[in-house]
Every structure is written in structure tokens, then in C-alpha cells.
PDB file of C-alpha atoms and ligand atoms in Angstrom:
ATOM      1  CA  MET A   1      58.611   2.033  29.640  1.00 92.00           C
ATOM      2  CA  LEU A   2      59.144  -1.683  28.227  1.00 97.00           C
ATOM      3  CA  ILE A   3      57.492  -3.606  25.240  1.00 98.00           C
ATOM      4  CA  ASP A   4      57.060  -7.269  25.419  1.00 98.00           C
ATOM      5  CA  ALA A   5      57.702  -7.839  21.951  1.00 98.00           C
ATOM      6  CA  HIS A   6      56.604 -11.806  22.271  1.00 98.00           C
ATOM      7  CA  CYS A   7      54.314 -13.279  24.493  1.00 98.00           C
ATOM      8  CA  HIS A   8      51.553 -15.955  24.463  1.00 98.00           C
ATOM      9  CA  LEU A   9      48.843 -14.501  26.494  1.00 97.00           C
ATOM     10  CA  THR A  10      45.874 -16.571  25.144  1.00 96.00           C
ATOM     11  CA  ASP A  11      47.721 -19.537  26.275  1.00 97.00           C
ATOM     12  CA  GLY A  12      45.486 -21.582  28.842  1.00 97.00           C
ATOM     13  CA  ALA A  13      48.500 -21.106  31.419  1.00 97.00           C
ATOM     14  CA  PHE A  14      46.994 -17.667  31.821  1.00 97.00           C
ATOM     15  CA  ASP A  15      43.334 -18.341  32.091  1.00 97.00           C
ATOM     16  CA  PRO A  16      43.187 -18.356  35.865  1.00 97.00           C
ATOM     17  CA  ASP A  17      44.600 -14.807  36.178  1.00 96.00           C
ATOM     18  CA  ARG A  18      45.184 -13.043  32.941  1.00 95.00           C
ATOM     19  CA  ALA A  19      43.857  -9.632  34.484  1.00 94.00           C
ATOM     20  CA  ALA A  20      46.312  -9.695  37.271  1.00 96.00           C
ATOM     21  CA  VAL A  21      49.138 -10.794  35.316  1.00 96.00           C
ATOM     22  CA  LEU A  22      48.828  -7.737  33.072  1.00 96.00           C
ATOM     23  CA  ALA A  23      48.263  -5.722  36.161  1.00 95.00           C
ATOM     24  CA  ARG A  24      51.872  -6.870  37.415  1.00 96.00           C
ATOM     25  CA  ALA A  25      53.423  -6.101  34.065  1.00 97.00           C
ATOM     26  CA  ARG A  26      51.932  -2.678  34.123  1.00 95.00           C
ATOM     27  CA  ALA A  27      53.347  -2.217  37.609  1.00 95.00           C
ATOM     28  CA  ALA A  28      56.684  -3.603  36.207  1.00 96.00           C
ATOM     29  CA  GLY A  29      56.667  -0.649  33.661  1.00 96.00           C
ATOM     30  CA  VAL A  30      55.445  -2.726  30.776  1.00 97.00           C
ATOM     31  CA  GLY A  31      53.768  -0.289  28.573  1.00 95.00           C
ATOM     32  CA  HIS A  32      52.665  -2.684  25.685  1.00 97.00           C
ATOM     33  CA  VAL A  33      52.310  -6.475  25.028  1.00 97.00           C
ATOM     34  CA  ILE A  34      52.614  -8.328  21.625  1.00 98.00           C
ATOM     35  CA  VAL A  35      50.244 -11.264  21.762  1.00 98.00           C
ATOM     36  CA  ILE A  36      51.376 -13.992  19.603  1.00 98.00           C
ATOM     37  CA  GLY A  37      48.918 -15.950  17.439  1.00 98.00           C
ATOM     38  CA  THR A  38      49.888 -19.760  17.013  1.00 98.00           C
ATOM     39  CA  THR A  39      46.998 -21.032  15.089  1.00 98.00           C
ATOM     40  CA  LEU A  40      44.212 -19.603  12.882  1.00 98.00           C
ATOM     41  CA  GLU A  41      41.944 -19.888  15.958  1.00 98.00           C
ATOM     42  CA  ASP A  42      44.383 -18.661  18.433  1.00 97.00           C
ATOM     43  CA  SER A  43      44.745 -15.726  16.128  1.00 98.00           C
ATOM     44  CA  LEU A  44      41.250 -14.817  16.013  1.00 98.00           C
ATOM     45  CA  GLU A  45      41.452 -14.826  19.753  1.00 97.00           C
ATOM     46  CA  THR A  46      44.722 -12.677  19.895  1.00 97.00           C
ATOM     47  CA  ALA A  47      43.144 -10.172  17.556  1.00 97.00           C
ATOM     48  CA  ALA A  48      39.624 -10.063  19.812  1.00 97.00           C
ATOM     49  CA  PHE A  49      41.935  -9.819  23.066  1.00 96.00           C
ATOM     50  CA  ALA A  50      44.026  -6.938  21.771  1.00 96.00           C
ATOM     51  CA  ARG A  51      40.698  -5.166  20.605  1.00 95.00           C
ATOM     52  CA  ALA A  52      39.423  -5.258  23.887  1.00 95.00           C
ATOM     53  CA  THR A  53      42.696  -4.566  25.882  1.00 94.00           C
ATOM     54  CA  ALA A  54      44.229  -1.420  25.730  1.00 92.00           C
ATOM     55  CA  GLY A  55      48.287  -1.632  25.512  1.00 95.00           C
ATOM     56  CA  CYS A  56      48.115  -5.093  23.879  1.00 96.00           C
ATOM     57  CA  SER A  57      48.355  -5.525  19.881  1.00 97.00           C
ATOM     58  CA  ALA A  58      48.631  -8.867  18.335  1.00 98.00           C
ATOM     59  CA  THR A  59      49.843 -11.069  15.645  1.00 98.00           C
ATOM     60  CA  ALA A  60      48.241 -13.821  13.240  1.00 98.00           C
ATOM     61  CA  GLY A  61      49.903 -16.647  11.869  1.00 98.00           C
ATOM     62  CA  VAL A  62      50.312 -20.470  12.118  1.00 98.00           C
ATOM     63  CA  HIS A  63      53.338 -21.588  14.456  1.00 98.00           C
ATOM     64  CA  PRO A  64      55.526 -24.298  12.668  1.00 97.00           C
ATOM     65  CA  HIS A  65      54.278 -26.980  15.378  1.00 97.00           C
ATOM     66  CA  GLU A  66      50.883 -26.292  13.813  1.00 97.00           C
ATOM     67  CA  ALA A  67      51.946 -26.270  10.092  1.00 97.00           C
ATOM     68  CA  LYS A  68      49.988 -29.296   9.250  1.00 97.00           C
ATOM     69  CA  THR A  69      46.794 -27.210   9.879  1.00 97.00           C
ATOM     70  CA  TRP A  70      48.081 -24.896   6.792  1.00 98.00           C
ATOM     71  CA  SER A  71      45.325 -24.885   4.089  1.00 98.00           C
ATOM     72  CA  ALA A  72      44.081 -22.521   1.155  1.00 97.00           C
ATOM     73  CA  GLU A  73      41.168 -21.914   3.781  1.00 98.00           C
ATOM     74  CA  VAL A  74      43.445 -20.897   6.440  1.00 98.00           C
ATOM     75  CA  ALA A  75      45.495 -18.823   4.299  1.00 98.00           C
ATOM     76  CA  ALA A  76      42.468 -16.879   2.938  1.00 98.00           C
ATOM     77  CA  ARG A  77      41.005 -16.441   6.474  1.00 98.00           C
ATOM     78  CA  LEU A  78      44.825 -15.022   7.721  1.00 98.00           C
ATOM     79  CA  ARG A  79      44.729 -12.761   4.648  1.00 98.00           C
ATOM     80  CA  ALA A  80      41.327 -11.154   5.937  1.00 97.00           C
ATOM     81  CA  LEU A  81      42.445 -10.856   9.413  1.00 97.00           C
ATOM     82  CA  LEU A  82      45.526  -9.133   8.729  1.00 97.00           C
ATOM     83  CA  HIS A  83      43.449  -5.983   7.771  1.00 96.00           C
ATOM     84  CA  ASP A  84      42.762  -5.438  11.288  1.00 96.00           C
ATOM     85  CA  PRO A  85      44.560  -2.804  12.793  1.00 95.00           C
ATOM     86  CA  GLU A  86      45.397  -5.088  15.882  1.00 96.00           C
ATOM     87  CA  ILE A  87      47.443  -7.432  13.937  1.00 98.00           C
ATOM     88  CA  VAL A  88      50.867  -5.571  13.813  1.00 98.00           C
ATOM     89  CA  ALA A  89      52.623  -8.524  12.417  1.00 98.00           C
ATOM     90  CA  VAL A  90      52.498 -12.239  10.622  1.00 98.00           C
ATOM     91  CA  GLY A  91      53.500 -14.993  12.859  1.00 96.00           C
ATOM     92  CA  GLU A  92      54.503 -16.740  14.441  1.00 97.00           C
ATOM     93  CA  THR A  93      55.712 -18.856  11.800  1.00 98.00           C
ATOM     94  CA  GLY A  94      59.136 -20.365  10.865  1.00 98.00           C
ATOM     95  CA  LEU A  95      60.482 -23.810  11.038  1.00 97.00           C
ATOM     96  CA  ASP A  96      60.958 -26.343  13.973  1.00 96.00           C
ATOM     97  CA  TYR A  97      63.291 -29.510  13.323  1.00 96.00           C
ATOM     98  CA  HIS A  98      63.662 -30.098  16.878  1.00 94.00           C
ATOM     99  CA  TYR A  99      60.245 -31.244  17.677  1.00 94.00           C
ATOM    100  CA  ASP A 100      59.041 -31.959  14.022  1.00 94.00           C
ATOM    101  CA  HIS A 101      55.140 -31.624  15.403  1.00 94.00           C
ATOM    102  CA  SER A 102      54.374 -30.941  11.622  1.00 95.00           C
ATOM    103  CA  PRO A 103      56.173 -32.509   8.751  1.00 97.00           C
ATOM    104  CA  ARG A 104      59.339 -30.326   7.444  1.00 96.00           C
ATOM    105  CA  ASP A 105      57.616 -30.034   4.025  1.00 97.00           C
ATOM    106  CA  ASP A 106      54.369 -28.683   5.609  1.00 97.00           C
ATOM    107  CA  GLN A 107      56.568 -26.228   7.707  1.00 97.00           C
ATOM    108  CA  ARG A 108      58.206 -24.979   4.753  1.00 98.00           C
ATOM    109  CA  ARG A 109      55.140 -24.584   2.743  1.00 98.00           C
ATOM    110  CA  ALA A 110      53.481 -22.614   5.542  1.00 98.00           C
ATOM    111  CA  PHE A 111      56.390 -20.475   6.467  1.00 98.00           C
ATOM    112  CA  GLU A 112      56.872 -19.549   2.594  1.00 98.00           C
ATOM    113  CA  ALA A 113      52.994 -18.850   2.392  1.00 98.00           C
ATOM    114  CA  GLN A 114      53.177 -16.607   5.405  1.00 98.00           C
ATOM    115  CA  LEU A 115      56.157 -14.788   3.872  1.00 98.00           C
ATOM    116  CA  ALA A 116      53.988 -14.086   0.887  1.00 98.00           C
ATOM    117  CA  LEU A 117      51.116 -12.960   2.979  1.00 98.00           C
ATOM    118  CA  ALA A 118      53.257 -10.648   4.864  1.00 98.00           C
ATOM    119  CA  ALA A 119      54.688  -9.167   1.539  1.00 98.00           C
ATOM    120  CA  GLU A 120      51.067  -8.661   0.517  1.00 98.00           C
ATOM    121  CA  ALA A 121      49.866  -7.241   3.647  1.00 97.00           C
ATOM    122  CA  ARG A 122      52.979  -4.861   4.230  1.00 97.00           C
ATOM    123  CA  LYS A 123      53.471  -6.486   7.707  1.00 98.00           C
ATOM    124  CA  PRO A 124      56.590  -7.497   9.398  1.00 98.00           C
ATOM    125  CA  VAL A 125      56.979 -11.178   9.988  1.00 98.00           C
ATOM    126  CA  VAL A 126      57.987 -12.945  13.338  1.00 98.00           C
ATOM    127  CA  VAL A 127      60.044 -15.749  12.771  1.00 98.00           C
ATOM    128  CA  HIS A 128      60.615 -19.071  14.960  1.00 97.00           C
ATOM    129  CA  ALA A 129      63.700 -21.022  14.353  1.00 96.00           C
ATOM    130  CA  ARG A 130      64.945 -24.212  16.141  1.00 95.00           C
ATOM    131  CA  GLU A 131      67.167 -26.591  14.780  1.00 94.00           C
ATOM    132  CA  ALA A 132      66.661 -25.486  11.243  1.00 95.00           C
ATOM    133  CA  ASP A 133      68.627 -22.339  10.823  1.00 94.00           C
ATOM    134  CA  ALA A 134      70.028 -23.326   7.191  1.00 94.00           C
ATOM    135  CA  ASP A 135      66.478 -23.565   5.857  1.00 97.00           C
ATOM    136  CA  VAL A 136      65.158 -20.638   7.644  1.00 97.00           C
ATOM    137  CA  ALA A 137      68.251 -18.578   6.601  1.00 97.00           C
ATOM    138  CA  GLY A 138      67.474 -19.375   3.145  1.00 97.00           C
ATOM    139  CA  LEU A 139      63.883 -18.290   3.332  1.00 98.00           C
ATOM    140  CA  VAL A 140      64.757 -15.082   5.249  1.00 98.00           C
ATOM    141  CA  GLN A 141      67.265 -14.434   2.629  1.00 97.00           C
ATOM    142  CA  GLU A 142      64.760 -15.003  -0.158  1.00 98.00           C
ATOM    143  CA  TRP A 143      61.758 -12.925   1.538  1.00 98.00           C
ATOM    144  CA  GLY A 144      63.477 -10.533   3.686  1.00 97.00           C
ATOM    145  CA  ARG A 145      63.808  -7.602   1.388  1.00 97.00           C
ATOM    146  CA  GLN A 146      59.991  -8.293   0.061  1.00 98.00           C
ATOM    147  CA  VAL A 147      58.281  -7.919   3.381  1.00 98.00           C
ATOM    148  CA  PRO A 148      58.747  -4.745   5.596  1.00 98.00           C
ATOM    149  CA  ALA A 149      60.628  -6.529   8.210  1.00 98.00           C
ATOM    150  CA  ILE A 150      61.950  -9.820   9.683  1.00 98.00           C
ATOM    151  CA  VAL A 151      61.760 -10.363  13.710  1.00 98.00           C
ATOM    152  CA  LEU A 152      64.112 -13.050  14.643  1.00 98.00           C
ATOM    153  CA  HIS A 153      62.094 -14.114  17.893  1.00 97.00           C
ATOM    154  CA  SER A 154      64.132 -15.505  21.069  1.00 95.00           C
ATOM    155  CA  PHE A 155      67.280 -15.208  18.937  1.00 96.00           C
ATOM    156  CA  THR A 156      69.879 -17.885  20.110  1.00 91.00           C
ATOM    157  CA  GLY A 157      72.606 -16.312  18.441  1.00 80.00           C
ATOM    158  CA  SER A 158      73.645 -18.879  15.643  1.00 87.00           C
ATOM    159  CA  ARG A 159      75.948 -17.232  13.191  1.00 91.00           C
ATOM    160  CA  ALA A 160      74.321 -18.679   9.946  1.00 88.00           C
ATOM    161  CA  LEU A 161      70.999 -16.871  10.861  1.00 95.00           C
ATOM    162  CA  PHE A 162      72.784 -13.922  12.204  1.00 97.00           C
ATOM    163  CA  ASP A 163      74.745 -13.199   8.951  1.00 97.00           C
ATOM    164  CA  VAL A 164      71.614 -13.506   6.937  1.00 97.00           C
ATOM    165  CA  GLY A 165      69.630 -11.346   9.401  1.00 98.00           C
ATOM    166  CA  MET A 166      72.077  -8.582   9.076  1.00 97.00           C
ATOM    167  CA  ASP A 167      71.701  -8.810   5.226  1.00 97.00           C
ATOM    168  CA  VAL A 168      68.162  -8.378   5.233  1.00 98.00           C
ATOM    169  CA  GLY A 169      68.199  -5.675   8.333  1.00 98.00           C
ATOM    170  CA  ALA A 170      66.165  -7.974  10.738  1.00 98.00           C
ATOM    171  CA  TYR A 171      65.499  -7.277  14.143  1.00 98.00           C
ATOM    172  CA  PHE A 172      66.836  -9.510  17.023  1.00 98.00           C
ATOM    173  CA  SER A 173      64.692 -10.244  19.530  1.00 98.00           C
ATOM    174  CA  PHE A 174      66.059 -11.602  22.868  1.00 97.00           C
ATOM    175  CA  SER A 175      64.239 -13.668  25.560  1.00 97.00           C
ATOM    176  CA  GLY A 176      64.989 -14.829  28.873  1.00 96.00           C
ATOM    177  CA  MET A 177      67.315 -17.394  27.556  1.00 95.00           C
ATOM    178  CA  ILE A 178      70.039 -14.476  27.789  1.00 95.00           C
ATOM    179  CA  SER A 179      69.945 -14.759  31.488  1.00 94.00           C
ATOM    180  CA  PHE A 180      70.538 -18.321  31.781  1.00 94.00           C
ATOM    181  CA  LYS A 181      73.886 -19.163  33.160  1.00 91.00           C
ATOM    182  CA  ASN A 182      74.590 -21.991  30.612  1.00 92.00           C
ATOM    183  CA  TRP A 183      73.789 -19.486  27.571  1.00 91.00           C
ATOM    184  CA  ARG A 184      76.824 -19.629  25.149  1.00 90.00           C
ATOM    185  CA  PRO A 185      75.918 -18.043  21.866  1.00 90.00           C
ATOM    186  CA  SER A 186      78.111 -17.602  18.893  1.00 91.00           C
ATOM    187  CA  VAL A 187      76.921 -14.153  18.311  1.00 94.00           C
ATOM    188  CA  ARG A 188      76.281 -11.890  21.221  1.00 94.00           C
ATOM    189  CA  PRO A 189      73.703  -9.146  21.674  1.00 95.00           C
ATOM    190  CA  SER A 190      76.610  -6.522  21.437  1.00 96.00           C
ATOM    191  CA  ASP A 191      77.211  -8.084  17.864  1.00 96.00           C
ATOM    192  CA  CYS A 192      73.693  -6.742  16.815  1.00 97.00           C
ATOM    193  CA  PRO A 193      72.891  -3.290  15.781  1.00 97.00           C
ATOM    194  CA  THR A 194      71.295  -1.262  18.878  1.00 97.00           C
ATOM    195  CA  ASP A 195      68.578  -0.194  16.376  1.00 98.00           C
ATOM    196  CA  ARG A 196      67.646  -3.877  15.877  1.00 98.00           C
ATOM    197  CA  LEU A 197      67.295  -4.884  19.415  1.00 98.00           C
ATOM    198  CA  LEU A 198      63.953  -5.910  21.013  1.00 98.00           C
ATOM    199  CA  VAL A 199      63.067  -7.621  24.233  1.00 98.00           C
ATOM    200  CA  GLU A 200      60.419 -10.339  24.690  1.00 98.00           C
ATOM    201  CA  THR A 201      59.212 -13.085  27.424  1.00 98.00           C
ATOM    202  CA  ASP A 202      58.024 -15.873  25.123  1.00 97.00           C
ATOM    203  CA  ALA A 203      55.750 -16.180  28.271  1.00 97.00           C
ATOM    204  CA  PRO A 204      54.437 -18.724  29.252  1.00 97.00           C
ATOM    205  CA  TYR A 205      57.828 -20.109  28.505  1.00 93.00           C
ATOM    206  CA  LEU A 206      61.276 -19.423  29.109  1.00 91.00           C
ATOM    207  CA  ALA A 207      61.081 -17.527  32.327  1.00 93.00           C
ATOM    208  CA  PRO A 208      64.147 -15.445  32.829  1.00 94.00           C
ATOM    209  CA  VAL A 209      66.498 -15.955  36.001  1.00 93.00           C
ATOM    210  CA  PRO A 210      65.314 -15.601  38.920  1.00 94.00           C
ATOM    211  CA  HIS A 211      62.043 -17.129  37.755  1.00 93.00           C
ATOM    212  CA  ARG A 212      63.666 -19.979  35.626  1.00 93.00           C
ATOM    213  CA  GLY A 213      61.720 -23.230  35.572  1.00 91.00           C
ATOM    214  CA  ARG A 214      58.288 -21.587  36.571  1.00 95.00           C
ATOM    215  CA  ARG A 215      55.628 -19.765  34.360  1.00 97.00           C
ATOM    216  CA  ASN A 216      56.571 -16.821  32.594  1.00 97.00           C
ATOM    217  CA  GLU A 217      54.699 -13.551  32.254  1.00 98.00           C
ATOM    218  CA  PRO A 218      55.172 -10.133  30.549  1.00 98.00           C
ATOM    219  CA  GLY A 219      56.033  -8.494  33.491  1.00 97.00           C
ATOM    220  CA  TYR A 220      59.404 -10.371  33.751  1.00 98.00           C
ATOM    221  CA  VAL A 221      60.486  -8.577  30.267  1.00 98.00           C
ATOM    222  CA  ARG A 222      62.198  -6.270  32.990  1.00 97.00           C
ATOM    223  CA  GLU A 223      64.699  -8.936  34.146  1.00 97.00           C
ATOM    224  CA  VAL A 224      65.182  -9.611  30.177  1.00 97.00           C
ATOM    225  CA  ALA A 225      66.176  -5.909  29.683  1.00 98.00           C
ATOM    226  CA  ALA A 226      68.334  -5.913  32.828  1.00 97.00           C
ATOM    227  CA  SER A 227      70.290  -8.948  31.489  1.00 97.00           C
ATOM    228  CA  LEU A 228      70.471  -7.162  27.987  1.00 97.00           C
ATOM    229  CA  ALA A 229      71.869  -4.062  29.716  1.00 98.00           C
ATOM    230  CA  GLN A 230      74.443  -6.097  31.763  1.00 96.00           C
ATOM    231  CA  GLN A 231      75.592  -7.520  28.592  1.00 95.00           C
ATOM    232  CA  LEU A 232      75.798  -4.260  26.656  1.00 97.00           C
ATOM    233  CA  ALA A 233      77.157  -2.542  29.631  1.00 97.00           C
ATOM    234  CA  GLN A 234      74.221   0.071  29.322  1.00 97.00           C
ATOM    235  CA  THR A 235      71.980   1.157  32.026  1.00 97.00           C
ATOM    236  CA  PRO A 236      68.605  -0.717  32.069  1.00 96.00           C
ATOM    237  CA  GLU A 237      66.775   2.689  31.321  1.00 97.00           C
ATOM    238  CA  ALA A 238      69.117   3.207  28.037  1.00 97.00           C
ATOM    239  CA  VAL A 239      68.010  -0.420  26.928  1.00 98.00           C
ATOM    240  CA  ALA A 240      64.553   0.216  27.702  1.00 97.00           C
ATOM    241  CA  GLN A 241      64.457   3.488  25.678  1.00 97.00           C
ATOM    242  CA  ARG A 242      66.197   1.552  22.882  1.00 97.00           C
ATOM    243  CA  THR A 243      64.248  -1.215  22.435  1.00 98.00           C
ATOM    244  CA  THR A 244      60.729   0.685  23.036  1.00 97.00           C
ATOM    245  CA  ASP A 245      61.897   2.935  20.033  1.00 97.00           C
ATOM    246  CA  ASN A 246      62.799  -0.240  18.042  1.00 98.00           C
ATOM    247  CA  ALA A 247      59.274  -1.791  18.541  1.00 97.00           C
ATOM    248  CA  VAL A 248      57.209   1.230  17.903  1.00 97.00           C
ATOM    249  CA  ARG A 249      59.501   1.627  14.603  1.00 97.00           C
ATOM    250  CA  LEU A 250      58.921  -2.002  13.864  1.00 97.00           C
ATOM    251  CA  PHE A 251      55.498  -2.455  14.942  1.00 97.00           C
ATOM    252  CA  GLY A 252      53.802   0.838  14.292  1.00 95.00           C
ATOM    253  CA  THR A 253      52.457   3.806  16.703  1.00 89.00           C
ATOM    254  CA  ARG A 254      49.663   1.794  17.969  1.00 91.00           C
ATOM    255  CA  LEU A 255      52.452   0.457  20.330  1.00 92.00           C
ATOM    256  CA  ALA A 256      52.585   4.239  21.967  1.00 86.00           C
ATOM    257  CA  HIS A 257      49.034   3.184  23.498  1.00 84.00           C
ATOM    258  CA  ALA A 258      50.033   2.129  26.809  1.00 85.00           C
ATOM    259  CA  LEU A 259      48.432  -0.691  29.041  1.00 87.00           C
ATOM    260  CA  SER A 260      45.066   0.407  30.490  1.00 75.00           C
ATOM    261  CA  ALA A 261      44.246  -0.087  34.038  1.00 59.00           C
ATOM    262  CA  PRO A 262      43.178  -3.692  35.302  1.00 52.00           C
ATOM    263  CA  PRO A 263      39.628  -3.129  35.582  1.00 46.00           C
ATOM    264  CA  SER A 264      38.880  -2.706  31.872  1.00 47.00           C
ATOM    265  CA  LEU A 265      40.781  -5.978  31.249  1.00 48.00           C
ATOM    266  CA  VAL A 266      39.489  -9.313  30.071  1.00 48.00           C
ATOM    267  CA  SER A 267      40.021 -12.273  32.165  1.00 46.00           C
TER     268      SER A 267
HETATM  269 ZN1   ZN B   1      56.464 -17.730  20.680  1.00 77.20          ZN
END
């Protein structure tokens, strides 16, 4: 069994065929999917979706792109949402200085506030970092031991973030990017402790080879795991077992509940 540790299943890209997407994931051996929240409204949706769909759990948070929407009211409503058993982590949060969709000060403020919420709620934090590794590393260093765990999602292998991640015992979640021919990381998956490895799709984005450039979906986490297995010189089965064990330890035993049959799925 495989667990997709990061996917945006509430994204409009899945509106036409969400149930079929999950049926294909199930057929591909995906037992559980973590549905990631990106705004307060989206997090309410991911929670409802996970509540209605066996084999799905959710996160609640505000993505760095949306950090300009952060407010005391958003914080209070997220804090309340974190009590829901379907919500297994805070996020995704972090910093993205590539797109700068929100002012950097807003991004840092929303990130730090979500780290504080996670420390209070005792939930792991799913962290997005793009061209902001120094600032992300600083906040992860500061908060990494005050939250139950940090997940460096779609980890791209930068050295600054790796060193801090190692220091705070972070999890390194690899996406389809590791299957791209032009992927030249300074830190390889084999540098990461095996009990800290996760696999994810980040669907609908970052489809792995041979689906690159098309819509990604949770079933393709199989290709991500295959690529990881190749790089670790392990069998796909060993990598599936290892990353699933890691995800259950990280997010909780709720993840042992597997995807149900398609007819009960919300579409
Ligand atoms: Zn994401």
C-alpha cells in the first residue's frame, strides 16, 4: 500500500471526475490520500471531503500564495478546525518568493502564526518552500522542536533546508520532480534518513514521468515511489512499506483506514 502524502483533491481540476480519480488511485495500490488545504475556505472543504470519504485525511492551513488573506478571524477559525479528527496536520504553509503572490511580510507572518497554531494543537506542519529557503530554514529552526513534526513537502534537495530539517528531525516528502531528467539536487533522497521519507504527488501539479506536463493524480504516486526506489536501490515494495509506515507514524493511525470502494465517494 502507498500513501499520497500531499495532493490537492479539492482543486477544480478534479471536479469532472473526482470519484474516478480516487478509484484509479485505489486500483494503483494507494491506500490513503492526504488532501491539502490552501485557504480557510478550502480547508473547510478538505475537512468535509475527508469526513465523507474513507481513506482520505485532510490538512488545514493557508498557502503562502494566499497569505494576504491571513487575519485574526482566519486564525481563530483554523484553530477551531484543527480539533476535527479528519485534520491530521497544519498547512500547507511556508514561503514562496518565486511567485510572490502575497507580500513577503504577509507570508512570514502567516507562516509563523500557523507554526504557533500547530504547536498549540499538537499537529505536524506541512511546509512549502520555493526560492525562500533561508527564511524557511530560519523559522523551521526556531519552531521545529515546538511542533510535533515538520514536513518539507515536494522537497527539492537544497542544502540549507536539508541541514535544518535534519537538525529538527523533519520529514522529507518527494514528488514527481524526482523523476524529471533535469532534476539535479544538491541533496539526494539517499542522503535522507529512511525513516523520514515520504512520497507525494502534489496533484494536480508536478505529474511524474511518463505523465509529465499533464494533470497529476494520486494514483501516480506509484511512479514517484518507483523513481525513489530506483534512486535508493531498493525494491518498490520496500519503499512503499517504508513510506507508508513513516506517514502513519507522522500523521496518525487514521491513515490505516484505506480508500473505500468508489460508489461511496463524493464527486
Ligand atoms: Zn501543495
